[in-house]
């Protein structure tokens, strides 16, 4: 597929394929129709032949080329597969577009230090599990690492020690680097409430997280309230990603718990 794509990337060869799709043609006829010299036309046809797109028929003094439909069909099928896959993940492209727009908005607002202090965010999910199971997914490191990272990122260290004064750590990585946050757990009431703060190292802001768990008809209602502090101008891109990022990771948590329950 890669060789066919490379060959068809040349405009002259593409035109030759178009002409041969109509019917077999001689080198002379193809040169006349494309405006190329015959030696150039022959070289292009040879390149098409090397990847199986054309076959040459020597007929006396003439050489007639015919297009082979099978490799083109296979190439077209592959393109349809790629288009279908891209369509299935169009939502991820939309997420990136919203994040880009959010960065522009936040950057325009970030005109001084502490510009975002006091801003709050709230998120809710109803999870199909008991409060004990949901709690474990927050305070057990292995379970925490299974959901607390956006797509393309991997948690390398996740820790929320379920006691007042306990450590709070989140570190994850992607192909571009590592990102670490550290803080303290302020309240840990098993199966009910978890309050902690995290300061994003290098992004110059901190946040306090208040996780509340309550019984719901279909399982456990989780509410997360988040409050920003100590925001510097440099924090704008990170703050712009909070809403999108937390929606993604809470969706991850929902899927992980659903999978464990099935």
Coordinates of C-alpha atoms in Angstrom, one line a residue:
X1 CA 0.0 0.0 0.0
X2 CA 2.8 2.4 0.9
X3 CA 4.5 1.8 -2.5
X4 CA 1.3 2.4 -4.4
X5 CA 0.6 5.6 -2.4
X6 CA 4.1 6.8 -3.2
X7 CA 3.8 6.2 -6.9
X8 CA 0.4 7.7 -7.2
X9 CA 1.6 10.8 -5.3
X10 CA 3.1 12.1 -8.5
X11 CA 0.7 14.1 -10.6
X12 CA 1.9 12.8 -14.0
X13 CA 1.5 9.2 -12.9
X14 CA -1.9 9.9 -11.5
X15 CA -2.9 11.4 -14.9
X16 CA -1.6 8.3 -16.6
X17 CA -3.7 6.1 -14.3
X18 CA -6.8 8.2 -15.2
X19 CA -6.2 7.7 -18.9
X20 CA -5.5 4.0 -18.6
X21 CA -8.6 3.6 -16.5
X22 CA -10.6 4.5 -19.7
X23 CA -8.8 1.9 -21.9
X24 CA -5.4 0.5 -22.7
X25 CA -3.2 3.0 -24.5
X26 CA 0.2 3.1 -26.3
X27 CA 3.1 5.0 -25.0
X28 CA 2.9 7.4 -27.9
X29 CA -0.8 8.1 -27.2
X30 CA -0.2 8.6 -23.5
X31 CA 2.6 11.0 -24.2
X32 CA 0.5 13.0 -26.6
X33 CA -2.4 13.2 -24.2
X34 CA -0.3 14.2 -21.2
X35 CA 2.1 16.6 -23.0
X36 CA 5.1 14.6 -21.7
X37 CA 8.0 13.4 -23.8
X38 CA 7.9 9.7 -24.7
X39 CA 11.0 8.9 -22.5
X40 CA 9.4 10.6 -19.5
X41 CA 6.1 8.8 -20.1
X42 CA 8.0 5.4 -20.3
X43 CA 9.7 6.1 -17.0
X44 CA 6.5 6.9 -15.3
X45 CA 4.8 3.8 -16.7
X46 CA 7.7 1.7 -15.5
X47 CA 7.3 3.1 -12.0
X48 CA 3.6 2.2 -12.2
X49 CA 4.5 -1.3 -13.4
X50 CA 6.9 -1.9 -10.5
X51 CA 4.1 -1.7 -8.0
X52 CA 1.8 -3.8 -10.2
X53 CA -0.6 -1.1 -11.4
X54 CA 0.0 -1.5 -15.1
X55 CA 1.0 -4.3 -17.5
X56 CA 2.9 -3.7 -20.7
X57 CA 2.0 -5.6 -23.9
X58 CA 4.7 -5.4 -26.6
X59 CA 2.8 -5.5 -29.9
X60 CA 5.4 -5.3 -32.7
X61 CA 6.8 -1.9 -32.7
X62 CA 4.2 -0.6 -30.3
X63 CA 4.1 -1.0 -26.5
X64 CA 0.6 -0.8 -25.1
X65 CA -0.1 -0.4 -21.4
X66 CA -3.2 -1.6 -19.5
X67 CA -4.3 -0.7 -16.0
X68 CA -4.5 -3.6 -13.4
X69 CA -7.7 -3.2 -11.4
X70 CA -6.9 -5.5 -8.5
X71 CA -4.2 -3.5 -6.8
X72 CA -6.3 -0.4 -7.2
X73 CA -9.2 -2.1 -5.6
X74 CA -7.1 -3.2 -2.7
X75 CA -5.8 0.4 -2.4
X76 CA -9.3 1.8 -2.5
X77 CA -10.4 -0.7 0.2
X78 CA -7.6 0.4 2.4
X79 CA -8.5 4.1 1.9
X80 CA -12.1 3.2 2.8
X81 CA -10.9 1.5 6.0
X82 CA -8.8 4.5 7.0
X83 CA -11.7 6.9 6.3
X84 CA -14.1 4.7 8.3
X85 CA -11.6 4.6 11.2
X86 CA -11.1 8.4 11.1
X87 CA -14.9 8.8 11.1
X88 CA -15.3 6.6 14.1
X89 CA -12.8 8.7 16.1
X90 CA -14.1 12.1 14.9
X91 CA -15.1 12.8 18.5
X92 CA -11.5 12.9 19.6
X93 CA -10.7 15.4 16.9
X94 CA -13.6 17.5 18.2
X95 CA -12.1 17.3 21.7
X96 CA -8.8 18.6 20.4
X97 CA -10.6 21.5 18.6
X98 CA -12.4 22.4 21.8
X99 CA -9.2 22.3 23.8
X100 CA -7.4 24.5 21.2
X101 CA -10.3 27.1 21.5
X102 CA -10.2 26.9 25.3
X103 CA -6.4 27.6 25.3
X104 CA -7.1 30.7 23.2
X105 CA -9.7 31.9 25.7
X106 CA -7.7 31.2 28.8
X107 CA -4.5 32.8 27.3
X108 CA -6.5 35.9 26.7
X109 CA -7.7 36.0 30.3
X110 CA -4.3 35.2 31.8
X111 CA -3.0 38.8 32.1
X112 CA -1.6 38.6 35.7
X113 CA -0.7 36.0 38.4
X114 CA -3.6 34.6 40.4
X115 CA -5.9 35.3 37.4
X116 CA -7.8 32.1 37.8
X117 CA -7.7 31.8 41.6
X118 CA -11.1 30.8 43.1
X119 CA -12.5 29.4 39.9
X120 CA -14.5 26.2 40.4
X121 CA -15.5 23.2 38.3
X122 CA -18.0 20.5 39.1
X123 CA -18.4 17.0 37.6
X124 CA -20.9 14.2 38.3
X125 CA -21.2 10.6 37.3
X126 CA -23.5 7.8 38.4
X127 CA -21.3 4.7 38.6
X128 CA -22.7 1.1 38.5
X129 CA -21.1 -0.1 41.7
X130 CA -21.2 0.3 45.5
X131 CA -19.6 3.2 47.2
X132 CA -16.9 0.8 48.6
X133 CA -15.8 -0.2 45.1
X134 CA -15.8 3.4 43.8
X135 CA -13.8 4.4 46.9
X136 CA -11.2 1.7 46.2
X137 CA -10.7 3.0 42.7
X138 CA -9.6 6.3 44.3
X139 CA -7.4 5.1 47.1
X140 CA -5.8 1.9 45.8
X141 CA -2.8 2.8 43.6
X142 CA -3.3 0.0 41.1
X143 CA -6.9 0.8 40.6
X144 CA -6.2 4.6 40.5
X145 CA -3.7 4.1 37.7
X146 CA -6.2 2.1 35.7
X147 CA -8.4 5.2 34.9
X148 CA -6.7 8.5 36.0
X149 CA -5.1 9.6 32.7
X150 CA -6.5 11.1 29.5
X151 CA -6.1 9.1 26.2
X152 CA -2.5 8.6 25.1
X153 CA -1.2 9.1 28.6
X154 CA -0.1 6.5 31.2
X155 CA -0.1 6.9 35.0
X156 CA 3.4 6.1 36.3
X157 CA 2.6 7.0 39.9
X158 CA -0.8 7.5 41.6
X159 CA -1.3 7.8 45.3
X160 CA -4.0 9.2 47.5
X161 CA -3.3 8.0 51.1
X162 CA -6.8 7.7 52.7
X163 CA -6.0 9.7 55.9
X164 CA -5.7 13.3 56.9
X165 CA -2.2 14.4 56.2
X166 CA -1.6 11.6 53.7
X167 CA 0.4 12.1 50.5
X168 CA -1.3 12.9 47.2
X169 CA 0.7 12.2 44.1
X170 CA -0.2 11.9 40.4
X171 CA 2.5 11.4 37.7
X172 CA 1.7 10.4 34.2
X173 CA 3.7 10.4 30.9
X174 CA 3.1 10.5 27.2
X175 CA 5.5 10.5 24.2
X176 CA 6.3 14.2 24.9
X177 CA 7.3 13.9 28.6
X178 CA 6.3 13.4 32.2
X179 CA 3.8 15.5 34.2
X180 CA 3.7 15.4 38.0
X181 CA 1.5 16.8 40.7
X182 CA 2.0 16.6 44.5
X183 CA -0.1 17.5 47.5
X184 CA -1.8 16.4 50.7
X185 CA -5.0 14.6 51.6
X186 CA -7.1 16.7 54.0
X187 CA -10.1 14.5 54.7
X188 CA -10.7 10.8 54.0
X189 CA -14.1 9.4 55.2
X190 CA -14.3 5.9 53.8
X191 CA -16.9 5.4 51.1
X192 CA -18.2 9.0 51.6
X193 CA -15.7 11.8 51.1
X194 CA -12.2 12.4 49.9
X195 CA -10.6 15.9 50.0
X196 CA -7.1 16.6 48.7
X197 CA -5.0 19.2 46.9
X198 CA -2.5 18.8 44.1
X199 CA 0.0 21.3 42.8
X200 CA 0.9 20.8 39.2
X201 CA 4.7 21.0 39.0
X202 CA 5.9 23.2 36.2
X203 CA 2.3 24.4 35.3
X204 CA 2.2 26.9 38.2
X205 CA -1.2 26.3 39.7
X206 CA -2.8 24.1 42.4
X207 CA -6.2 22.7 42.9
X208 CA -8.3 21.4 45.8
X209 CA -10.5 18.4 45.0
X210 CA -13.6 17.4 46.9
X211 CA -14.9 13.9 46.0
X212 CA -18.3 13.0 47.5
X213 CA -20.0 9.6 47.1
X214 CA -23.7 9.1 47.7
X215 CA -26.1 6.2 47.1
X216 CA -28.0 6.4 43.8
X217 CA -30.7 4.1 42.3
X218 CA -28.2 2.7 39.8
X219 CA -25.2 2.5 42.1
X220 CA -23.1 5.4 43.4
X221 CA -23.3 9.1 42.6
X222 CA -19.9 10.7 42.4
X223 CA -19.6 14.4 42.6
X224 CA -16.2 16.1 42.1
X225 CA -15.8 19.8 43.0
X226 CA -12.5 21.4 42.1
X227 CA -11.2 24.8 43.1
X228 CA -8.1 26.6 41.6
X229 CA -5.4 28.5 43.5
X230 CA -2.0 30.0 42.9
X231 CA -2.5 30.3 39.1
X232 CA 0.2 32.0 37.2
X233 CA 0.1 33.2 33.6
X234 CA 2.0 30.1 32.4
X235 CA -0.8 27.9 33.7
X236 CA -3.3 28.9 31.0
X237 CA -2.9 25.9 28.7
X238 CA -3.2 23.5 31.7
X239 CA -6.2 25.2 33.1
X240 CA -7.8 25.2 29.6
X241 CA -7.7 21.4 29.7
X242 CA -9.3 20.8 33.1
X243 CA -12.9 20.5 31.9
X244 CA -12.1 18.2 28.9
X245 CA -9.5 16.2 30.9
X246 CA -11.7 15.5 33.9
X247 CA -14.6 14.5 31.7
X248 CA -12.3 12.1 29.9
X249 CA -10.8 10.5 33.0
X250 CA -14.3 10.2 34.7
X251 CA -15.5 8.5 31.6
X252 CA -12.5 6.2 31.9
X253 CA -13.5 5.5 35.5
X254 CA -17.0 4.6 34.5
X255 CA -15.8 2.2 31.8
X256 CA -13.3 0.6 34.2
X257 CA -15.9 0.0 36.8
X258 CA -18.5 -1.2 34.3
X259 CA -15.9 -3.7 33.0
X260 CA -15.1 -4.9 36.5
X261 CA -18.8 -5.4 37.2
X262 CA -19.6 -7.3 34.0

